């Protein structure tokens, strides 16, 4: 609940901080453009922060597991206390998807195609990202 209130306040204050004259929505898209930029920046920030937090959690859980093993705690207790490998899989999945999207955007910015070509480039890059994740998960399973 606190997170959603914070996000809404952030969006509200970013619109207020726009020290420009007041626009009428029907005549000029200034407020709409600024609002969309704020939403996009907030979503990207949330995705990046969530990814970083999940990586930190994975690293700290691994360090805790190693220290518990050094102290001689039974393996069953460690397995019941720490989360499964699911978090690592989720983090790697988001990493591959975000990298594929960034590579797609990089290709689009260098080639500057118009219209449907941009969508095709992004679709192919995201599909290759999912395929790379699938190959990694398949190798991990074996």
Coordinates of N, CA, C and O in Angstrom, one line a residue:
X1 N 0.8 -1.2 0.0 CA 0.0 0.0 0.0 C 0.9 1.3 0.0 O 0.6 2.2 -0.7
X2 N 1.9 1.2 0.8 CA 2.8 2.4 0.9 C 3.5 2.6 -0.5 O 3.7 3.8 -0.9
X3 N 3.8 1.5 -1.2 CA 4.5 1.7 -2.4 C 3.6 2.3 -3.5 O 4.0 3.2 -4.2
X4 N 2.4 1.9 -3.5 CA 1.5 2.5 -4.5 C 1.2 4.0 -4.2 O 1.1 4.8 -5.1
X5 N 1.0 4.3 -2.9 CA 0.8 5.7 -2.6 C 2.1 6.5 -2.9 O 2.0 7.6 -3.4
X6 N 3.3 6.0 -2.7 CA 4.5 6.7 -3.0 C 4.6 6.9 -4.5 O 5.0 8.0 -5.0
X7 N 4.2 5.9 -5.3 CA 4.3 6.1 -6.8 C 3.3 7.1 -7.2 O 3.7 8.0 -8.1
X8 N 2.1 7.1 -6.7 CA 1.1 8.1 -7.1 C 1.6 9.5 -6.7 O 1.4 10.5 -7.5
X9 N 2.1 9.7 -5.5 CA 2.6 11.0 -5.1 C 3.8 11.4 -6.0 O 3.9 12.6 -6.3
X10 N 4.7 10.5 -6.3 CA 5.8 10.8 -7.2 C 5.3 11.3 -8.6 O 5.8 12.3 -9.1
X11 N 4.3 10.7 -9.1 CA 3.7 11.1 -10.4 C 3.1 12.5 -10.2 O 3.2 13.3 -11.1
X12 N 2.3 12.7 -9.1 CA 1.7 13.9 -8.9 C 2.7 15.1 -8.8 O 2.5 16.1 -9.4
X13 N 3.7 14.9 -8.0 CA 4.7 15.9 -7.8 C 5.5 16.2 -9.0 O 6.0 17.3 -9.2
X14 N 5.8 15.2 -9.8 CA 6.5 15.4 -11.1 C 5.7 16.3 -12.0 O 6.3 17.1 -12.8
X15 N 4.4 16.1 -12.0 CA 3.6 17.0 -12.9 C 3.5 18.4 -12.3 O 3.6 19.4 -13.1
X16 N 3.4 18.5 -11.0 CA 3.4 19.8 -10.4 C 4.7 20.6 -10.6 O 4.8 21.8 -10.8
X17 N 5.8 19.8 -10.6 CA 7.2 20.4 -10.7 C 7.4 21.0 -12.1 O 8.4 21.7 -12.3
X18 N 6.6 20.6 -13.0 CA 6.7 21.1 -14.4 C 6.4 22.6 -14.4 O 5.2 23.0 -14.4
X19 N 7.4 23.5 -14.3 CA 7.2 24.9 -14.2 C 6.9 25.6 -15.5 O 7.5 26.5 -15.9
X20 N 5.9 25.1 -16.2 CA 5.5 25.6 -17.5 C 4.1 26.2 -17.3 O 3.4 25.9 -16.4
X21 N 3.7 27.0 -18.3 CA 2.3 27.6 -18.2 C 1.3 26.5 -18.3 O 1.6 25.4 -18.9
X22 N 0.1 26.7 -17.9 CA -0.9 25.7 -17.9 C -1.4 25.5 -19.3 O -1.6 26.4 -20.1
X23 N -1.5 24.2 -19.7 CA -2.0 23.8 -21.0 C -3.4 23.4 -21.0 O -3.9 22.8 -20.0
X24 N -4.1 23.6 -22.0 CA -5.4 23.0 -22.2 C -5.2 21.7 -23.0 O -4.6 21.7 -24.0
X25 N -5.8 20.6 -22.5 CA -5.5 19.3 -23.1 C -6.0 19.2 -24.5 O -5.3 18.6 -25.3
X26 N -7.0 19.9 -24.9 CA -7.5 19.8 -26.3 C -6.6 20.6 -27.3 O -6.5 20.2 -28.4
X27 N -6.0 21.7 -26.8 CA -5.2 22.5 -27.7 C -3.7 22.0 -27.8 O -3.1 22.1 -28.8
X28 N -3.1 21.7 -26.6 CA -1.7 21.3 -26.6 C -1.5 20.1 -25.7 O -2.1 20.0 -24.6
X29 N -0.7 19.2 -26.1 CA -0.5 18.0 -25.4 C 0.6 18.0 -24.4 O 1.2 17.0 -24.1
X30 N 0.9 19.2 -23.8 CA 2.0 19.3 -22.9 C 1.9 18.5 -21.6 O 2.8 17.9 -21.2
X31 N 0.7 18.6 -21.0 CA 0.4 17.9 -19.8 C 0.4 16.4 -20.0 O 1.0 15.6 -19.3
X32 N -0.2 16.0 -21.1 CA -0.3 14.6 -21.5 C 1.1 14.0 -21.7 O 1.4 13.0 -21.3
X33 N 1.9 14.8 -22.4 CA 3.3 14.3 -22.7 C 4.1 14.2 -21.4 O 4.8 13.2 -21.2
X34 N 4.0 15.2 -20.6 CA 4.7 15.2 -19.3 C 4.2 14.0 -18.4 O 5.0 13.4 -17.7
X35 N 2.9 13.8 -18.4 CA 2.3 12.7 -17.6 C 2.8 11.4 -18.1 O 3.2 10.5 -17.3
X36 N 2.9 11.2 -19.4 CA 3.3 9.9 -20.0 C 4.8 9.7 -19.7 O 5.3 8.6 -19.4
X37 N 5.6 10.8 -19.8 CA 7.0 10.7 -19.4 C 7.2 10.3 -18.0 O 8.1 9.5 -17.6
X38 N 6.4 10.8 -17.1 CA 6.5 10.5 -15.7 C 6.1 9.1 -15.4 O 6.8 8.4 -14.6
X39 N 5.1 8.6 -16.1 CA 4.6 7.2 -15.9 C 5.7 6.3 -16.4 O 6.1 5.3 -15.7
X40 N 6.3 6.6 -17.6 CA 7.3 5.7 -18.2 C 8.5 5.7 -17.3 O 9.1 4.6 -17.0
X41 N 8.9 6.8 -16.8 CA 10.1 6.9 -15.9 C 9.9 6.1 -14.6 O 10.8 5.4 -14.1
X42 N 8.7 6.2 -14.0 CA 8.3 5.5 -12.8 C 8.3 4.0 -13.0 O 8.9 3.2 -12.2
X43 N 7.8 3.5 -14.1 CA 7.7 2.1 -14.4 C 9.1 1.5 -14.6 O 9.5 0.5 -14.1
X44 N 9.9 2.3 -15.4 CA 11.3 1.8 -15.6 C 12.1 1.8 -14.3 O 12.8 0.8 -14.0
X45 N 11.9 2.8 -13.4 CA 12.6 2.8 -12.1 C 12.1 1.7 -11.3 O 13.0 1.0 -10.6
X46 N 10.9 1.3 -11.3 CA 10.4 0.2 -10.5 C 10.9 -1.1 -11.0 O 11.3 -2.0 -10.1
X47 N 11.0 -1.3 -12.3 CA 11.6 -2.5 -12.8 C 13.0 -2.7 -12.5 O 13.5 -3.7 -12.0
X48 N 13.8 -1.6 -12.6 CA 15.2 -1.7 -12.3 C 15.5 -1.9 -10.8 O 16.3 -2.7 -10.4
X49 N 14.7 -1.2 -10.0 CA 14.9 -1.4 -8.5 C 14.5 -2.8 -8.1 O 15.1 -3.4 -7.2
X50 N 13.4 -3.3 -8.7 CA 13.0 -4.7 -8.3 C 14.1 -5.7 -8.7 O 14.3 -6.7 -8.0
X51 N 14.7 -5.5 -9.9 CA 15.7 -6.4 -10.3 C 16.9 -6.3 -9.4 O 17.5 -7.3 -9.0
X52 N 17.3 -5.1 -9.1 CA 18.5 -5.0 -8.2 C 18.2 -5.6 -6.8 O 19.1 -6.2 -6.2
X53 N 17.0 -5.4 -6.3 CA 16.6 -5.9 -5.0 C 16.6 -7.4 -5.0 O 17.1 -8.1 -4.1
X54 N 16.1 -8.0 -6.1 CA 16.2 -9.5 -6.2 C 17.6 -10.0 -6.3 O 17.9 -11.1 -5.7
X55 N 18.5 -9.3 -7.0 CA 19.9 -9.8 -7.0 C 20.5 -9.7 -5.7 O 21.3 -10.6 -5.3
X56 N 20.3 -8.6 -4.9 CA 20.9 -8.4 -3.6 C 20.3 -9.5 -2.7 O 21.1 -10.1 -1.9
X57 N 19.0 -9.8 -2.8 CA 18.5 -10.9 -1.9 C 19.1 -12.2 -2.2 O 19.4 -13.0 -1.3
X58 N 19.3 -12.5 -3.5 CA 19.9 -13.8 -3.9 C 21.4 -13.9 -3.3 O 21.8 -14.9 -2.8
X59 N 22.1 -12.8 -3.4 CA 23.5 -12.8 -3.0 C 23.5 -12.9 -1.4 O 24.3 -13.7 -0.9
X60 N 22.7 -12.2 -0.7 CA 22.7 -12.3 0.7 C 22.2 -13.7 1.2 O 22.7 -14.2 2.2
X61 N 21.2 -14.3 0.5 CA 20.8 -15.6 0.9 C 21.9 -16.6 0.7 O 22.1 -17.5 1.5
X62 N 22.7 -16.5 -0.4 CA 23.8 -17.4 -0.6 C 24.9 -17.2 0.5 O 25.4 -18.2 1.0
X63 N 25.2 -16.0 0.9 CA 26.1 -15.8 2.0 C 25.6 -16.4 3.3 O 26.4 -17.0 4.0
X64 N 24.4 -16.2 3.6 CA 23.8 -16.7 4.8 C 23.8 -18.3 4.8 O 24.2 -18.9 5.8
X65 N 23.6 -18.9 3.6 CA 23.6 -20.3 3.5 C 25.0 -20.8 3.8 O 25.2 -21.8 4.5
X66 N 26.0 -20.1 3.2 CA 27.4 -20.6 3.4 C 27.8 -20.4 4.9 O 28.5 -21.3 5.4
X67 N 27.4 -19.4 5.5 CA 27.8 -19.2 7.0 C 27.1 -20.2 7.8 O 27.7 -20.7 8.8
X68 N 25.9 -20.6 7.5 CA 25.1 -21.6 8.2 C 25.8 -22.9 8.1 O 25.9 -23.7 9.0
X69 N 26.3 -23.2 6.9 CA 27.0 -24.5 6.6 C 28.3 -24.5 7.4 O 28.7 -25.6 7.9
X70 N 29.0 -23.4 7.5 CA 30.2 -23.3 8.2 C 30.0 -23.6 9.7 O 30.8 -24.2 10.4
X71 N 28.9 -23.1 10.2 CA 28.6 -23.3 11.7 C 28.0 -24.7 12.0 O 27.9 -25.0 13.2
X72 N 27.7 -25.5 11.0 CA 27.3 -26.8 11.2 C 25.8 -27.0 11.4 O 25.4 -28.0 12.0
X73 N 25.0 -26.1 10.8 CA 23.6 -26.3 10.9 C 23.2 -27.4 9.9 O 23.7 -27.5 8.8
X74 N 22.2 -28.2 10.3 CA 21.8 -29.3 9.4 C 21.2 -28.8 8.1 O 20.6 -27.7 8.1
X75 N 21.4 -29.6 7.0 CA 20.9 -29.1 5.7 C 19.4 -29.0 5.6 O 18.9 -28.1 4.9
X76 N 18.7 -29.8 6.4 CA 17.2 -29.7 6.3 C 16.7 -28.4 6.9 O 15.8 -27.8 6.4
X77 N 17.4 -27.9 7.9 CA 17.0 -26.6 8.5 C 17.3 -25.5 7.5 O 16.5 -24.5 7.4
X78 N 18.5 -25.5 6.9 CA 18.9 -24.5 5.9 C 17.9 -24.5 4.8 O 17.4 -23.4 4.3
X79 N 17.5 -25.7 4.3 CA 16.6 -25.8 3.2 C 15.2 -25.2 3.5 O 14.5 -24.6 2.7
X80 N 14.8 -25.4 4.8 CA 13.5 -24.9 5.2 C 13.5 -23.4 5.4 O 12.4 -22.7 5.2
X81 N 14.6 -22.8 5.8 CA 14.7 -21.4 6.1 C 14.9 -20.5 4.8 O 14.3 -19.5 4.7
X82 N 15.7 -21.0 3.9 CA 16.0 -20.2 2.8 C 15.1 -20.5 1.6 O 14.6 -21.7 1.5
X83 N 14.8 -19.5 0.7 CA 13.9 -19.8 -0.4 C 14.6 -20.7 -1.4 O 15.8 -20.9 -1.5
X84 N 13.8 -21.3 -2.3 CA 14.3 -22.2 -3.3 C 15.0 -21.5 -4.4 O 15.1 -20.2 -4.4
X85 N 15.4 -22.1 -5.4 CA 16.1 -21.6 -6.6 C 15.1 -20.7 -7.4 O 15.6 -20.1 -8.4
X86 N 13.9 -20.7 -7.1 CA 12.9 -19.9 -7.9 C 13.3 -18.5 -8.1 O 13.1 -17.9 -9.1
X87 N 13.8 -17.8 -7.0 CA 14.2 -16.4 -7.1 C 15.3 -16.2 -8.1 O 15.3 -15.2 -8.9
X88 N 16.3 -17.1 -8.2 CA 17.3 -17.0 -9.2 C 16.8 -17.1 -10.6 O 17.2 -16.4 -11.5
X89 N 15.9 -18.0 -10.8 CA 15.3 -18.2 -12.1 C 14.5 -17.0 -12.5 O 14.6 -16.5 -13.7
X90 N 13.8 -16.4 -11.6 CA 13.0 -15.2 -11.9 C 13.9 -14.0 -12.2 O 13.7 -13.2 -13.2
X91 N 15.0 -13.9 -11.4 CA 16.0 -12.8 -11.7 C 16.7 -12.9 -13.1 O 16.8 -12.0 -13.8
X92 N 17.0 -14.2 -13.4 CA 17.7 -14.4 -14.7 C 16.7 -14.2 -15.8 O 17.0 -13.6 -16.9
X93 N 15.4 -14.5 -15.6 CA 14.4 -14.3 -16.7 C 14.2 -12.8 -16.9 O 14.3 -12.4 -18.1
X94 N 14.1 -12.0 -15.9 CA 14.0 -10.6 -16.0 C 15.3 -10.0 -16.6 O 15.2 -9.0 -17.4
X95 N 16.4 -10.5 -16.3 CA 17.7 -10.0 -16.8 C 17.7 -10.2 -18.4 O 18.0 -9.3 -19.1
X96 N 17.3 -11.4 -18.8 CA 17.4 -11.7 -20.2 C 16.3 -10.9 -21.0 O 16.6 -10.4 -22.1
X97 N 15.1 -10.7 -20.4 CA 14.1 -9.9 -21.1 C 14.5 -8.5 -21.2 O 14.4 -7.9 -22.3
X98 N 15.0 -7.9 -20.1 CA 15.5 -6.5 -20.1 C 16.7 -6.3 -21.1 O 16.7 -5.3 -21.7
X99 N 17.6 -7.2 -21.1 CA 18.7 -7.1 -22.0 C 18.2 -7.2 -23.5 O 18.7 -6.5 -24.3
X100 N 17.3 -8.1 -23.7 CA 16.7 -8.2 -25.1 C 16.0 -6.9 -25.5 O 16.2 -6.5 -26.6
X101 N 15.3 -6.3 -24.6 CA 14.6 -5.1 -24.9 C 15.6 -4.0 -25.1 O 15.5 -3.2 -26.1
X102 N 16.6 -3.9 -24.3 CA 17.6 -2.8 -24.5 C 18.4 -3.0 -25.8 O 18.7 -2.0 -26.5
X103 N 18.7 -4.3 -26.2 CA 19.4 -4.5 -27.4 C 18.5 -4.1 -28.6 O 18.9 -3.5 -29.6
X104 N 17.2 -4.4 -28.5 CA 16.2 -4.1 -29.5 C 16.1 -2.6 -29.7 O 16.1 -2.0 -30.8
X105 N 16.1 -1.8 -28.5 CA 16.0 -0.4 -28.6 C 17.3 0.2 -29.2 O 17.3 1.2 -29.9
X106 N 18.4 -0.4 -28.9 CA 19.7 0.0 -29.4 C 19.7 -0.2 -30.9 O 20.2 0.7 -31.7
X107 N 19.3 -1.3 -31.4 CA 19.2 -1.5 -32.8 C 18.3 -0.5 -33.5 O 18.6 0.0 -34.6
X108 N 17.2 -0.3 -32.9 CA 16.2 0.7 -33.5 C 16.8 2.1 -33.5 O 16.6 2.8 -34.5
X109 N 17.5 2.5 -32.5 CA 18.1 3.8 -32.5 C 19.2 4.0 -33.5 O 19.4 5.0 -34.1
X110 N 20.0 2.9 -33.8 CA 21.0 3.0 -34.8 C 20.5 2.9 -36.2 O 21.0 3.6 -37.1
X111 N 19.5 2.1 -36.5 CA 19.0 2.0 -37.8 C 17.8 2.9 -38.1 O 17.6 3.2 -39.3
X112 N 17.1 3.4 -37.1 CA 16.0 4.3 -37.2 C 15.0 3.9 -38.3 O 14.7 4.6 -39.2
X113 N 14.5 2.6 -38.2 CA 13.4 2.2 -39.1 C 12.1 2.9 -38.8 O 11.9 3.4 -37.7
X114 N 11.2 2.8 -39.7 CA 9.9 3.5 -39.5 C 8.8 2.4 -39.4 O 8.8 1.4 -40.1
X115 N 7.8 2.7 -38.5 CA 6.6 1.9 -38.5 C 6.8 0.5 -38.0 O 7.3 0.2 -36.9
X116 N 6.3 -0.4 -38.9 CA 6.2 -1.8 -38.5 C 7.6 -2.5 -38.3 O 7.7 -3.4 -37.6
X117 N 8.6 -1.9 -38.9 CA 10.0 -2.4 -38.8 C 10.4 -2.4 -37.3 O 11.1 -3.3 -36.8
X118 N 10.1 -1.3 -36.6 CA 10.5 -1.2 -35.2 C 9.8 -2.3 -34.4 O 10.5 -2.9 -33.5
X119 N 8.6 -2.6 -34.7 CA 7.8 -3.6 -33.9 C 8.4 -5.0 -34.2 O 8.6 -5.8 -33.3
X120 N 8.8 -5.2 -35.4 CA 9.4 -6.5 -35.8 C 10.7 -6.7 -35.1 O 11.0 -7.8 -34.6
X121 N 11.6 -5.6 -35.1 CA 12.9 -5.7 -34.4 C 12.7 -6.0 -32.9 O 13.4 -6.9 -32.4
X122 N 11.8 -5.3 -32.3 CA 11.5 -5.5 -30.8 C 11.0 -6.9 -30.6 O 11.4 -7.6 -29.6
X123 N 10.1 -7.4 -31.5 CA 9.5 -8.7 -31.3 C 10.6 -9.8 -31.4 O 10.6 -10.7 -30.6
X124 N 11.4 -9.7 -32.4 CA 12.5 -10.6 -32.6 C 13.5 -10.6 -31.4 O 13.9 -11.7 -30.9
X125 N 13.8 -9.4 -30.9 CA 14.8 -9.3 -29.8 C 14.2 -9.9 -28.5 O 14.9 -10.7 -27.8
X126 N 12.9 -9.7 -28.3 CA 12.3 -10.2 -27.1 C 12.2 -11.8 -27.2 O 12.4 -12.5 -26.3
X127 N 11.8 -12.2 -28.4 CA 11.7 -13.7 -28.7 C 13.1 -14.3 -28.5 O 13.2 -15.4 -27.8
X128 N 14.2 -13.7 -28.9 CA 15.5 -14.2 -28.7 C 15.9 -14.2 -27.2 O 16.6 -15.1 -26.8
X129 N 15.4 -13.2 -26.5 CA 15.7 -13.2 -25.1 C 15.0 -14.3 -24.3 O 15.6 -15.0 -23.5
X130 N 13.7 -14.6 -24.7 CA 13.0 -15.7 -24.1 C 13.6 -17.0 -24.5 O 13.7 -18.0 -23.7
X131 N 14.1 -17.1 -25.7 CA 14.7 -18.3 -26.2 C 16.0 -18.6 -25.4 O 16.3 -19.7 -25.0
X132 N 16.8 -17.5 -25.2 CA 18.0 -17.6 -24.4 C 17.7 -18.0 -22.9 O 18.4 -18.9 -22.4
X133 N 16.7 -17.5 -22.4 CA 16.3 -17.9 -21.0 C 15.8 -19.4 -21.0 O 16.2 -20.1 -20.1
X134 N 15.1 -19.8 -22.0 CA 14.7 -21.2 -22.1 C 15.9 -22.1 -22.2 O 15.9 -23.2 -21.5
X135 N 16.9 -21.8 -23.0 CA 18.1 -22.6 -23.1 C 18.8 -22.7 -21.8 O 19.3 -23.7 -21.4
X136 N 18.9 -21.5 -21.1 CA 19.6 -21.5 -19.8 C 18.8 -22.4 -18.8 O 19.4 -23.1 -18.0
X137 N 17.5 -22.2 -18.7 CA 16.7 -23.0 -17.8 C 16.7 -24.5 -18.1 O 16.8 -25.3 -17.2
X138 N 16.8 -24.8 -19.4 CA 16.9 -26.3 -19.8 C 18.3 -26.8 -19.3 O 18.3 -27.9 -18.8
X139 N 19.3 -26.0 -19.5 CA 20.6 -26.5 -19.1 C 20.7 -26.6 -17.6 O 21.3 -27.5 -17.0
X140 N 20.0 -25.7 -16.9 CA 20.0 -25.8 -15.4 C 19.3 -27.0 -14.9 O 19.7 -27.6 -13.9
X141 N 18.2 -27.4 -15.6 CA 17.4 -28.5 -15.2 C 18.2 -29.8 -15.4 O 18.0 -30.7 -14.6
X142 N 19.0 -29.9 -16.4 CA 19.8 -31.1 -16.7 C 20.9 -31.3 -15.7 O 21.3 -31.1 -14.8

